[in-house]
PDB file of C-alpha atoms in Angstrom:
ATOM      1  CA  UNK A 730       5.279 -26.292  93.132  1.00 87.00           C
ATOM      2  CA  UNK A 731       3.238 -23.554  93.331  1.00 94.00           C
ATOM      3  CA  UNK A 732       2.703 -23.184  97.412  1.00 94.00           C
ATOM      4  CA  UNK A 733       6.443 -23.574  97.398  1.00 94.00           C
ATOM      5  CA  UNK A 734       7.394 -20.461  95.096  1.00 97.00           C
ATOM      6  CA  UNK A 735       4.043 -18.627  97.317  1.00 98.00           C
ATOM      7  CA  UNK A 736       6.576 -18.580  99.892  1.00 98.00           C
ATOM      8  CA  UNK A 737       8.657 -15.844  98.168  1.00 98.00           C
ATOM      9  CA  UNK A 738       6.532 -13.110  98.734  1.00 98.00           C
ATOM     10  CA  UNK A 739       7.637 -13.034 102.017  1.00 98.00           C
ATOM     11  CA  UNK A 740       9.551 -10.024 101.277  1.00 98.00           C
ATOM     12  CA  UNK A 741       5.811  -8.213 101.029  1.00 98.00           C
ATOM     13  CA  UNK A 742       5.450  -9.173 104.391  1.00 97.00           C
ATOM     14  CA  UNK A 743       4.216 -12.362 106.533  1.00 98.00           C
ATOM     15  CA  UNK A 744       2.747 -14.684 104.135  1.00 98.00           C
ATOM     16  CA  UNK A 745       0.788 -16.174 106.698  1.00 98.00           C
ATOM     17  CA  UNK A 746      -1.254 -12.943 106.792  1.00 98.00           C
ATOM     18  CA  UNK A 747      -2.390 -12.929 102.930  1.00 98.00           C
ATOM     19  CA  UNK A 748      -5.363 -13.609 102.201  1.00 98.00           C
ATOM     20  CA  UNK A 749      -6.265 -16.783  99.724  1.00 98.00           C
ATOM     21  CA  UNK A 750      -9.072 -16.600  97.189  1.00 98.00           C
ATOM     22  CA  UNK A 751      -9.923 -19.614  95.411  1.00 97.00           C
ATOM     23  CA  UNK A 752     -12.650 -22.391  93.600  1.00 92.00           C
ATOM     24  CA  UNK A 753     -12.270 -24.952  95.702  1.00 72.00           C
ATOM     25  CA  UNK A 754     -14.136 -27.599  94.350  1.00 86.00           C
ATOM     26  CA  UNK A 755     -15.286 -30.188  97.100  1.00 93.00           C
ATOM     27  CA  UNK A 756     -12.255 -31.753  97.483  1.00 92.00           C
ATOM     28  CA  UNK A 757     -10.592 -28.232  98.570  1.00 94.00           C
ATOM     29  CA  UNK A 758      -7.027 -29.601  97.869  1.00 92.00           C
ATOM     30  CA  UNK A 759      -5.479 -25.968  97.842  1.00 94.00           C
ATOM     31  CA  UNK A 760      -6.883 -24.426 100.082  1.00 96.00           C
ATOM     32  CA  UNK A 761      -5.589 -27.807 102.776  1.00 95.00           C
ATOM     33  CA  UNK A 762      -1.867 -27.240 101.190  1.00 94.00           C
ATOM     34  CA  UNK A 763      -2.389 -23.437 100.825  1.00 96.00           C
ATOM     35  CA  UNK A 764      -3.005 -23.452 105.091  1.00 97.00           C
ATOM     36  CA  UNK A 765      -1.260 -26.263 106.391  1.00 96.00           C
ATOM     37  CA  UNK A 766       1.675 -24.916 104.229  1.00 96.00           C
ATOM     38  CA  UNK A 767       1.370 -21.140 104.933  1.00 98.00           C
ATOM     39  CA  UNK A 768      -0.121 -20.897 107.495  1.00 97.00           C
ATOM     40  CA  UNK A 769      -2.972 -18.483 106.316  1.00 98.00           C
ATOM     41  CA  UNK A 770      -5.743 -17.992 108.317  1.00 98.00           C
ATOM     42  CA  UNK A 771      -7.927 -15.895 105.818  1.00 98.00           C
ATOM     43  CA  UNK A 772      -9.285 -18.238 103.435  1.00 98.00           C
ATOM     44  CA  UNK A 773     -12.077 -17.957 100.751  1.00 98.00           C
ATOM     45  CA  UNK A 774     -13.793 -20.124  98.486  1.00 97.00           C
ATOM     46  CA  UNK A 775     -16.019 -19.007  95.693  1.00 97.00           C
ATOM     47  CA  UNK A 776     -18.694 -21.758  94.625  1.00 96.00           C
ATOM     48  CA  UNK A 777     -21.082 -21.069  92.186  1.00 94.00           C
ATOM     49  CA  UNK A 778     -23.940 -23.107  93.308  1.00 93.00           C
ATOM     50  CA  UNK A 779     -27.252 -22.468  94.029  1.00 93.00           C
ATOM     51  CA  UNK A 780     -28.945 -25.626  94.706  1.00 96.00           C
ATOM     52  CA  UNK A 781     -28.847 -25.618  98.309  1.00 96.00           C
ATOM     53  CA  UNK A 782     -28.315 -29.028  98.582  1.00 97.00           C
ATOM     54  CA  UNK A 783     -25.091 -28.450  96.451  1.00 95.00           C
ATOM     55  CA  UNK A 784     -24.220 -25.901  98.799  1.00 96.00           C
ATOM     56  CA  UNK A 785     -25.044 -28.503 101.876  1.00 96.00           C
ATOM     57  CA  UNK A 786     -22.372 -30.891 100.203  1.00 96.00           C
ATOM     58  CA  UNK A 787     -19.982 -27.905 100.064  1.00 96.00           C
ATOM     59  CA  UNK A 788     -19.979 -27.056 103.611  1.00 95.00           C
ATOM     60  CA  UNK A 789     -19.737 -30.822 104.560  1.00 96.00           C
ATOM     61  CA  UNK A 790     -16.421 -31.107 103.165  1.00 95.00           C
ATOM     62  CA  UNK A 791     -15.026 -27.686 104.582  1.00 95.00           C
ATOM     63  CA  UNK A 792     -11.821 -29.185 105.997  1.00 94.00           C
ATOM     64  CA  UNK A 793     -11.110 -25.927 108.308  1.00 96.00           C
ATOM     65  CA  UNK A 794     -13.400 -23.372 109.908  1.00 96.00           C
ATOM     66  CA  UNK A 795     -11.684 -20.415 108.945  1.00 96.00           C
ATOM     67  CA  UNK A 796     -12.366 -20.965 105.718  1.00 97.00           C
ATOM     68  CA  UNK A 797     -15.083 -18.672 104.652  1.00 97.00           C
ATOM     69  CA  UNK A 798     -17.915 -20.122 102.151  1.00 97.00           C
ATOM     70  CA  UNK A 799     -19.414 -17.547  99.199  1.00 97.00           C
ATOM     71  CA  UNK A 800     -22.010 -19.137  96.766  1.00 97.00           C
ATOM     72  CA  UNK A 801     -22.314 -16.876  93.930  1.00 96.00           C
ATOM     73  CA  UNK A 802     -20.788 -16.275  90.274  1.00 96.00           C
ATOM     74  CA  UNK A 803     -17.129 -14.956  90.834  1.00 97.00           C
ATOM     75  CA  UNK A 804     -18.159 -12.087  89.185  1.00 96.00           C
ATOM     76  CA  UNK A 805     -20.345 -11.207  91.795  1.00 97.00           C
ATOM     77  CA  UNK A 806     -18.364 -12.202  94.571  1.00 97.00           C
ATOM     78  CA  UNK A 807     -15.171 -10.627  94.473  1.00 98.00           C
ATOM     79  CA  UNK A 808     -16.959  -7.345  94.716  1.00 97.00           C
ATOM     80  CA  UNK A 809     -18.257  -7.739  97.446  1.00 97.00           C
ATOM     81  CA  UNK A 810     -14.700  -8.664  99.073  1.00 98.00           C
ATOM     82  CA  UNK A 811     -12.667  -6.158 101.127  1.00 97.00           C
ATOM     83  CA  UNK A 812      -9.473  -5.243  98.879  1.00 97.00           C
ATOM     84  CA  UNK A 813      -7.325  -4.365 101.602  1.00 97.00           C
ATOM     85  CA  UNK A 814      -5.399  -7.448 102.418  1.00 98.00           C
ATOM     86  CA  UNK A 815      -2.614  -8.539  99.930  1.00 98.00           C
ATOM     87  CA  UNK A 816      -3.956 -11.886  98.318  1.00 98.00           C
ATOM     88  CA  UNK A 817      -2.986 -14.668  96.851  1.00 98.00           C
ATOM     89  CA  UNK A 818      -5.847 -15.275  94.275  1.00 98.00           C
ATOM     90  CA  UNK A 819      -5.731 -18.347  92.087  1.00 98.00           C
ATOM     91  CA  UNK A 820      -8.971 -18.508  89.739  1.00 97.00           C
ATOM     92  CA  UNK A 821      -9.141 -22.315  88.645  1.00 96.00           C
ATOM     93  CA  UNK A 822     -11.919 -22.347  86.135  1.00 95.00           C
ATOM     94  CA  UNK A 823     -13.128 -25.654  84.838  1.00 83.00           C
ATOM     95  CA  UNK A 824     -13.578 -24.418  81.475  1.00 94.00           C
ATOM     96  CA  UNK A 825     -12.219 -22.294  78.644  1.00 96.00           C
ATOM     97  CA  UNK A 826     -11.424 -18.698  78.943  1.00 98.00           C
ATOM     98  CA  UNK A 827     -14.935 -16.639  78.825  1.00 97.00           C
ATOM     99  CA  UNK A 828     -16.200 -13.509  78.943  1.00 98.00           C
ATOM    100  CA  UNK A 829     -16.925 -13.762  82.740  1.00 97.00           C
ATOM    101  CA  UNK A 830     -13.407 -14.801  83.489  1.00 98.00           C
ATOM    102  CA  UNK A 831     -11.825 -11.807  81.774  1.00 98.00           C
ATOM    103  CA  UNK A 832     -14.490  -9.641  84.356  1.00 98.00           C
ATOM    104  CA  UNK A 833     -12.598 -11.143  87.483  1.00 98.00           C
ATOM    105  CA  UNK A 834      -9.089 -10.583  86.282  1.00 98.00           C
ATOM    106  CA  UNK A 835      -9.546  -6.704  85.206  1.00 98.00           C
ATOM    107  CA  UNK A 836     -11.567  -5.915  88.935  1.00 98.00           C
ATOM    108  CA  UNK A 837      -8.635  -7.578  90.782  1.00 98.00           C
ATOM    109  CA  UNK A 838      -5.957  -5.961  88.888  1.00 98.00           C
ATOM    110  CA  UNK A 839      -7.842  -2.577  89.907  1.00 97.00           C
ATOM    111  CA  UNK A 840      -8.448  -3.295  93.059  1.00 97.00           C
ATOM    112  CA  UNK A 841      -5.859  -5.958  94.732  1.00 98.00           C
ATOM    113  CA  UNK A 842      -3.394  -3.937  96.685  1.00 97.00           C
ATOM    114  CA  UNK A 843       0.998  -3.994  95.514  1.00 98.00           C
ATOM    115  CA  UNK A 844       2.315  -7.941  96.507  1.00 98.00           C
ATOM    116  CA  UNK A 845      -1.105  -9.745  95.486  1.00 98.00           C
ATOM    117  CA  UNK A 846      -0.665 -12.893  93.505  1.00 98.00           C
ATOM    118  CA  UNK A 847      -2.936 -13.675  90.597  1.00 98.00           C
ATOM    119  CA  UNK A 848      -3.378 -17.275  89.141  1.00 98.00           C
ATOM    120  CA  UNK A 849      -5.615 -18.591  86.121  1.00 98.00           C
ATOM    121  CA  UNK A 850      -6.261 -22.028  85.534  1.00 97.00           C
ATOM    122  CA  UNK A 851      -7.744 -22.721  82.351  1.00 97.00           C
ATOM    123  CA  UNK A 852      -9.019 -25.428  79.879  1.00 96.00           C
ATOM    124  CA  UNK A 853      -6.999 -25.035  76.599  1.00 97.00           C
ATOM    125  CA  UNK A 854      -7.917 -27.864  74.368  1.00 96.00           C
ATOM    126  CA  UNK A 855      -9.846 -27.080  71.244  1.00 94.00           C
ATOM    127  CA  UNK A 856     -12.137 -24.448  71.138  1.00 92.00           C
ATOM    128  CA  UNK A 857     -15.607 -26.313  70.448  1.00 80.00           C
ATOM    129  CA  UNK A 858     -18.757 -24.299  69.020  1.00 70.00           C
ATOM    130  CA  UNK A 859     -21.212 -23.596  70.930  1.00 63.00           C
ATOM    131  CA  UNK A 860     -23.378 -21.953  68.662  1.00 61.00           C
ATOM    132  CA  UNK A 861     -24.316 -22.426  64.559  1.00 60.00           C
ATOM    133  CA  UNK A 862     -23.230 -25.528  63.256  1.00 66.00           C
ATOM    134  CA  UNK A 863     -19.546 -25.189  61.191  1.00 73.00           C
ATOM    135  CA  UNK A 864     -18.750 -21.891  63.399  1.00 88.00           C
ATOM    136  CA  UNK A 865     -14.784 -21.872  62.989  1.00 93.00           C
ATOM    137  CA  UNK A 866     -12.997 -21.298  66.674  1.00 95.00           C
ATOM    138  CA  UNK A 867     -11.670 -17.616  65.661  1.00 96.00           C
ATOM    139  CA  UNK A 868     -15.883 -17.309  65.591  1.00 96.00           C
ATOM    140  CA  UNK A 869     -16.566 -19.093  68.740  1.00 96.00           C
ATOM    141  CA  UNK A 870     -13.356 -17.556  70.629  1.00 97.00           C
ATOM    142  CA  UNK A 871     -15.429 -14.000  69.666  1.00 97.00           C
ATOM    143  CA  UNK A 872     -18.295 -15.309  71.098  1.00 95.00           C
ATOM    144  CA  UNK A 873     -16.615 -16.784  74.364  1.00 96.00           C
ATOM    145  CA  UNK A 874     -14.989 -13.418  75.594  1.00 98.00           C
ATOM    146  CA  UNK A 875     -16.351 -10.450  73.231  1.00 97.00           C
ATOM    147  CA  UNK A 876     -14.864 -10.089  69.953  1.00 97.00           C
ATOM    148  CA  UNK A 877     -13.323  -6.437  70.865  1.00 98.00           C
ATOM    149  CA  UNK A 878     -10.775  -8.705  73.366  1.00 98.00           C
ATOM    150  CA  UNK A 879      -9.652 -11.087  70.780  1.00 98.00           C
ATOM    151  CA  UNK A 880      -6.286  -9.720  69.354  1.00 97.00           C
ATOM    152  CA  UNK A 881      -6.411  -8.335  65.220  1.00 97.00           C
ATOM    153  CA  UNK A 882      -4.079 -10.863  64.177  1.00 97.00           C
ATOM    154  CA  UNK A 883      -5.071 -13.589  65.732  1.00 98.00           C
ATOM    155  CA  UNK A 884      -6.368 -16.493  62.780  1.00 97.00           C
ATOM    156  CA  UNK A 885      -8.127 -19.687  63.124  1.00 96.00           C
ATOM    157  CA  UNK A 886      -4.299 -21.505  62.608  1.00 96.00           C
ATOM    158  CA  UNK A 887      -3.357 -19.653  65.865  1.00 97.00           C
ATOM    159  CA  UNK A 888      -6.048 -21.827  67.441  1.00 97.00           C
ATOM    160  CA  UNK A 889      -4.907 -25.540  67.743  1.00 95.00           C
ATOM    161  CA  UNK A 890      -2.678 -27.513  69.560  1.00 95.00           C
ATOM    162  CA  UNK A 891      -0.818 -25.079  72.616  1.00 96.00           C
ATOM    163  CA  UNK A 892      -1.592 -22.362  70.367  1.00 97.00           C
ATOM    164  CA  UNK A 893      -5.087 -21.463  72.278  1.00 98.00           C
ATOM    165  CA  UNK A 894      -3.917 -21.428  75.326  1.00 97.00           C
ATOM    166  CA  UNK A 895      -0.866 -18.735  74.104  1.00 97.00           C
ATOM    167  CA  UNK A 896      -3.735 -17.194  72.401  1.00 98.00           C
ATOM    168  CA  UNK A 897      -6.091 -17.188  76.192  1.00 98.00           C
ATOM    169  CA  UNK A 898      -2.787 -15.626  77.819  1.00 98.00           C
ATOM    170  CA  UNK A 899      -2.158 -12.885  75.364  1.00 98.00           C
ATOM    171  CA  UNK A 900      -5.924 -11.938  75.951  1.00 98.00           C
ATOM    172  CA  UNK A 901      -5.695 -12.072  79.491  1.00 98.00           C
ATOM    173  CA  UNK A 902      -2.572  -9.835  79.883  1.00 98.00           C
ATOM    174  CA  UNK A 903      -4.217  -7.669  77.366  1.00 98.00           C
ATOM    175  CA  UNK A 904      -7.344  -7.060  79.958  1.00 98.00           C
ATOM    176  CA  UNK A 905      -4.949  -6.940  82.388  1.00 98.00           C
ATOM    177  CA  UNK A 906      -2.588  -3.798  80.826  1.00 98.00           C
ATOM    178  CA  UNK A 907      -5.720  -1.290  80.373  1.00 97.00           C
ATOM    179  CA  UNK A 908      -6.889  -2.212  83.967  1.00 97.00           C
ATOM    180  CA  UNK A 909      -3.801  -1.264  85.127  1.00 97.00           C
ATOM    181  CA  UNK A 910      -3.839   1.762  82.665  1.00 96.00           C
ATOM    182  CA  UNK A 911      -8.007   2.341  84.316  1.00 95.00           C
ATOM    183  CA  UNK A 912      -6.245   2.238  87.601  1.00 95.00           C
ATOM    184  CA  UNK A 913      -3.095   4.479  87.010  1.00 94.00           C
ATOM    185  CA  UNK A 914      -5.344   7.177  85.830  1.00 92.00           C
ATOM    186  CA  UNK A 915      -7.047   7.555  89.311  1.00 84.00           C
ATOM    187  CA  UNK A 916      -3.916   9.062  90.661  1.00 76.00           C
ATOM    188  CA  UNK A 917      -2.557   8.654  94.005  1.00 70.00           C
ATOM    189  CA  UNK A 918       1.107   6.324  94.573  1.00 64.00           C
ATOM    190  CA  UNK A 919      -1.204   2.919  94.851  1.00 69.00           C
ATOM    191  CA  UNK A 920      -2.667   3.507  91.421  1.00 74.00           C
ATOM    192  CA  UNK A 921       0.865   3.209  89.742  1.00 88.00           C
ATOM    193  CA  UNK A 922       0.865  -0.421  89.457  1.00 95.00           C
ATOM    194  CA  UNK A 923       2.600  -2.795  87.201  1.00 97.00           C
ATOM    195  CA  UNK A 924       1.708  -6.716  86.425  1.00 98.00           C
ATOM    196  CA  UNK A 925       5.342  -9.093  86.957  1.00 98.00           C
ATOM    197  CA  UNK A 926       4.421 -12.190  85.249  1.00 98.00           C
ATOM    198  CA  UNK A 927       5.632 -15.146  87.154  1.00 98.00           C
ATOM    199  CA  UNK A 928       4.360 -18.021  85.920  1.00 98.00           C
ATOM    200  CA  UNK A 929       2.820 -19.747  82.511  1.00 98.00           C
ATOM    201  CA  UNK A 930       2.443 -23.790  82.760  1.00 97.00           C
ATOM    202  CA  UNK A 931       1.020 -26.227  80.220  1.00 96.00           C
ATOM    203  CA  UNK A 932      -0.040 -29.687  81.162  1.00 93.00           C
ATOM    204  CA  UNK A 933      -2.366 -32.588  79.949  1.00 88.00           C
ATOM    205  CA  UNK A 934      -4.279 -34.232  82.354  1.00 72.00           C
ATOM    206  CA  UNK A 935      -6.767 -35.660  79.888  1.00 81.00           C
ATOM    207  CA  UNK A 936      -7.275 -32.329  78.236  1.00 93.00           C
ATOM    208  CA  UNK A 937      -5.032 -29.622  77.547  1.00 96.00           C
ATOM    209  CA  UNK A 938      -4.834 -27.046  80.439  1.00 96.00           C
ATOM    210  CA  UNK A 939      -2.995 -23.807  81.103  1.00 97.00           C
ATOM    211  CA  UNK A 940      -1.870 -21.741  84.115  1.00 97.00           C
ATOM    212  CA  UNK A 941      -0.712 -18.293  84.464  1.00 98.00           C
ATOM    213  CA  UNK A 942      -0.090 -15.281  86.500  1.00 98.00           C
ATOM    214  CA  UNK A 943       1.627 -12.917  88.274  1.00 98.00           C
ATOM    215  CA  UNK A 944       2.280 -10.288  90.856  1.00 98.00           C
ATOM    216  CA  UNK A 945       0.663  -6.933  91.445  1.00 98.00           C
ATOM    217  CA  UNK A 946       3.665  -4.279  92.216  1.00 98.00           C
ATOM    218  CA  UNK A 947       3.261  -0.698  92.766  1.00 96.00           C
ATOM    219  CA  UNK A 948       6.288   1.480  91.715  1.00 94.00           C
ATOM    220  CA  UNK A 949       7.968   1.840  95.121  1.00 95.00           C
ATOM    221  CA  UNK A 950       7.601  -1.946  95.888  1.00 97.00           C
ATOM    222  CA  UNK A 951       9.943  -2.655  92.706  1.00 97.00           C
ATOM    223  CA  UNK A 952      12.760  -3.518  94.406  1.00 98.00           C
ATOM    224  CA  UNK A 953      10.435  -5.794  96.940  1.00 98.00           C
ATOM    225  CA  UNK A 954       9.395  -7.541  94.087  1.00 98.00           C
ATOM    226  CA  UNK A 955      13.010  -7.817  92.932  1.00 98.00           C
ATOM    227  CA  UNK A 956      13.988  -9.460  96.703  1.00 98.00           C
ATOM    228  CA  UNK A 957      11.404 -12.351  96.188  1.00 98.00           C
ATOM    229  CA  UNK A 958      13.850 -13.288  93.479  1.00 98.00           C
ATOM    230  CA  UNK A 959      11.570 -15.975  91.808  1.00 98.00           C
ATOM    231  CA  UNK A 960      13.945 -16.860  89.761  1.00 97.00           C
ATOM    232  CA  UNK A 961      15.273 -18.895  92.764  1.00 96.00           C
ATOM    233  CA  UNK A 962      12.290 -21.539  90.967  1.00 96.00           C
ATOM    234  CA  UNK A 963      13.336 -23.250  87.671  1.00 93.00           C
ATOM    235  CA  UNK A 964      10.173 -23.473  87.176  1.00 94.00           C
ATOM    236  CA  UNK A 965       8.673 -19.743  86.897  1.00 97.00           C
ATOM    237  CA  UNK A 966       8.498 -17.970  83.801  1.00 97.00           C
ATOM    238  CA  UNK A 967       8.656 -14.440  83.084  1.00 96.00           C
ATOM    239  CA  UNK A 968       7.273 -14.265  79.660  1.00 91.00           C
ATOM    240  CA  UNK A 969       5.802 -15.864  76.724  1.00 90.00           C
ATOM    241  CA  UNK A 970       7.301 -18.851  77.109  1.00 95.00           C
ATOM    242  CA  UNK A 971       5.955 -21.744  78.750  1.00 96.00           C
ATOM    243  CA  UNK A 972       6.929 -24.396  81.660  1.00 94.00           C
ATOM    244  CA  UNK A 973       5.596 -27.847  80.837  1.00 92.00           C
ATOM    245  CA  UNK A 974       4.851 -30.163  83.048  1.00 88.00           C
ATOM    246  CA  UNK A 975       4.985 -33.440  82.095  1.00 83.00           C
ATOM    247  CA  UNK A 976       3.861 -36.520  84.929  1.00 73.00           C
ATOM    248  CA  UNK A 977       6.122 -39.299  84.746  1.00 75.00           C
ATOM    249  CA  UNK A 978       4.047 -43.021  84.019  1.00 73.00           C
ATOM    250  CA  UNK A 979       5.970 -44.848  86.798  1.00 76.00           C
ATOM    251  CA  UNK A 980       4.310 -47.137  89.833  1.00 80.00           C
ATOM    252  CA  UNK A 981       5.021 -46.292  93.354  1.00 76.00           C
ATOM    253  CA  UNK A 982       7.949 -48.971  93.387  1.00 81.00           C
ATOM    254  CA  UNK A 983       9.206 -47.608  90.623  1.00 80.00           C
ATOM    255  CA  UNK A 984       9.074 -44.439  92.773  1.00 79.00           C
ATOM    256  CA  UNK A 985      10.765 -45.786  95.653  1.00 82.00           C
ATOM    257  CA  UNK A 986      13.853 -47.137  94.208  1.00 76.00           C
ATOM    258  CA  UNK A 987      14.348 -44.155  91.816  1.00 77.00           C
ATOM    259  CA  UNK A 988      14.028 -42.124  95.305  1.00 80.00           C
ATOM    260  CA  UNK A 989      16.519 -44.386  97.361  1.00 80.00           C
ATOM    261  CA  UNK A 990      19.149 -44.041  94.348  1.00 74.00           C
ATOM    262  CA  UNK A 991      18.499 -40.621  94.251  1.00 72.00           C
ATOM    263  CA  UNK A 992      22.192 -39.690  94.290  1.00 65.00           C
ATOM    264  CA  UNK A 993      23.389 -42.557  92.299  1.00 67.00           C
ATOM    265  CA  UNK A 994      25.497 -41.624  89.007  1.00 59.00           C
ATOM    266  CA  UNK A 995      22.589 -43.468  86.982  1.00 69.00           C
ATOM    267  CA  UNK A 996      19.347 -45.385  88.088  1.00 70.00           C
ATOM    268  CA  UNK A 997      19.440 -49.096  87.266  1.00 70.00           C
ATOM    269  CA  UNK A 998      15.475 -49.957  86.426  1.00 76.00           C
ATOM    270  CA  UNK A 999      14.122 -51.158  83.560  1.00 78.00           C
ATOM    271  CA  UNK A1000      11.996 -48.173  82.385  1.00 80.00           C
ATOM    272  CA  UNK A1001      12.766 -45.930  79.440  1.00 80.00           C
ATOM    273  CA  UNK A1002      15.163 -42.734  80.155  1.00 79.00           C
ATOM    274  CA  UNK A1003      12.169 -40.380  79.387  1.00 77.00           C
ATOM    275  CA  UNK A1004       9.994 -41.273  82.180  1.00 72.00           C
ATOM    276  CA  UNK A1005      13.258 -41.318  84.667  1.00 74.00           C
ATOM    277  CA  UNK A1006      13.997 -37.828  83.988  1.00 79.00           C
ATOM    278  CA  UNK A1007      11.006 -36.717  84.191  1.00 70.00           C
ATOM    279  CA  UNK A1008      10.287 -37.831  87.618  1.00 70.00           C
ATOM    280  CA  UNK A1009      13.765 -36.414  88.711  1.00 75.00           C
ATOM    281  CA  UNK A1010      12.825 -32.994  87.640  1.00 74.00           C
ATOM    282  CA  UNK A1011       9.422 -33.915  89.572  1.00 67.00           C
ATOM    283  CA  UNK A1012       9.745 -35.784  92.000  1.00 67.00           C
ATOM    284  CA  UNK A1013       9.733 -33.053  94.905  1.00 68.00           C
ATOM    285  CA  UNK A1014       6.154 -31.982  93.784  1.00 65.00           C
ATOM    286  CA  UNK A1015       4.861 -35.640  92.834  1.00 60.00           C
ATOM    287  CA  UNK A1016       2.425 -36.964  94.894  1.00 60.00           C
ATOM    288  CA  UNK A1017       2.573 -40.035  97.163  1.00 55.00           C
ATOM    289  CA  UNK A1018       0.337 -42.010  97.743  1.00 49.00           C
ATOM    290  CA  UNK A1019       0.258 -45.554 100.265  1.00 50.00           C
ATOM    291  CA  UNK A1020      -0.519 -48.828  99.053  1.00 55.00           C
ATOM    292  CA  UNK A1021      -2.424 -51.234 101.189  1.00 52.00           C
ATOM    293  CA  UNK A1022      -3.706 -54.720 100.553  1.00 57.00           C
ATOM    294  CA  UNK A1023      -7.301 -55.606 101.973  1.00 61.00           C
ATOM    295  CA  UNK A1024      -8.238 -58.921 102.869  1.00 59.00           C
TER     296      UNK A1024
END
């Protein structure tokens, strides 16, 4: 879904010369749809491991050369990146939101030049204590990212259910407004920058996760912005509200046939209507996968 809508900001320029900027984990799944996809060349992934066997394992499962390998905290990282290639930046964290995470966002905001694409990825189940025993999560939440980011109003109610992940966003694009305002007051037509939110998922895999962003657009790139008409995507979201994905429980048969009838007035199998409309509004994006018997 996401590589798909990527495609838009073709009206920056050639998409296939961004730059991508990711965690890529082992299995580096984005960064093989990202470039077989795209077609971008520049690649980097950010690995915070210092164990150099760790890092061994890492470079093992590279699954192209150009992609370039940084060990370090992101923090540390991204500074020492060049900042003068539009990117396509997409900041998959494993856990909640932290104070570390807040660090990255405000130095690419200042920094990224007009077209760049920021992503968060996020773990937005309950906030758990890491501290005193019987800490309530408005306390921990303080903790986690500094207690002058966490919004006035914001009570320990606000923090259950989807409600911390709302909560993670509004602190994000809070971080995100005064480094744009840090950035405007350097002067110069680059530093007059505004953040177009594009995108705000929710989905469960297990846990409760989040993922938002946006694009970086200086003033006289508004109408660029307005040509990579994102809105094209049901799927993107512009605001508060939030896209939620939902995976269909259905076996690869179950698949196939709901694919072959495809344009069929109604789909004939046994399952409940739930699960077959979810995988219609899916099924583009849902993975595939081949069986095989082994004797």
């Amino acid at each position: 879904m996401l590589v798909d809508s990527f495609r838009a900001l073709r009206s920056f320029g050639a998409v296939e010369k961004y730059r991508y900027v990711g965690l890529g984990s082992v299995y580096f799944t984005d960064f093989s749809l990202v470039h077989r996809a795209l077609g971008i060349e520049e690649m980097v992934s950010i690995e915070d491991a210092q164990d150099l066997t760790v890092q061994a394992r890492f470079r093992l499962n590279v699954p192209f050369g150009n992609i370039q390998m940084h060990f370090g905290a992101s923090t540390a990282v991204l500074q020492k990146l060049k900042w003068n290639v539009r990117t396509i930046c997409w900041l998959d964290y494993d856990g909640a939101l932290a104070a570390s995470c807040l660090e990255d966002v405000a130095y690419f905001v200042r920094n990224a030049p007009s077209g760049s694409l920021l992503l968060l990825s996020l773990n937005a189940g309950p906030i758990q204590s890491s501290g005193s025993e019987g800490m309530k999560p408005l306390d921990t939440l303080k903790v986690q990212v500094g207690a002058e980011a966490v919004p006035a109003d914001v009570e320990n109610k606000h923090l259950s259910g989807w409600g911390v992940g709302d909560v993670y966003r509004r602190i994000v694009m809070a971080v995100i407004e005064e480094a744009l305002r840090v950035r405007g007051s350097t002067g110069g037509s680059s530093s007059r920058m505004t953040f177009e939110p594009v995108y705000n998922f929710r989905y469960a895999d297990g846990t409760k996760m989040v993922t938002f962003g946006g694009v970086l657009v200086e003033d006289a790139h508004k109408g660029v912005f307005r040509a990579c008409n994102f809105e094209q995507f049901e799927f993107c979201r512009f605001g508060g509200d939030a896209y939620l994905i939902e995976a269909p429980l259905v076996t690869y048969a179950e698949m196939r046939h709901m694919d072959s009838e495809r344009t069929k007035a109604s789909c004939r199998l046994p399952l409940p209507a739930a699960e077959i409309e979810k995988y219609a509004k899916f099924y583009r994006y849902f993975p595939k996968f081949v069986e095989a018997e082994i004797s």
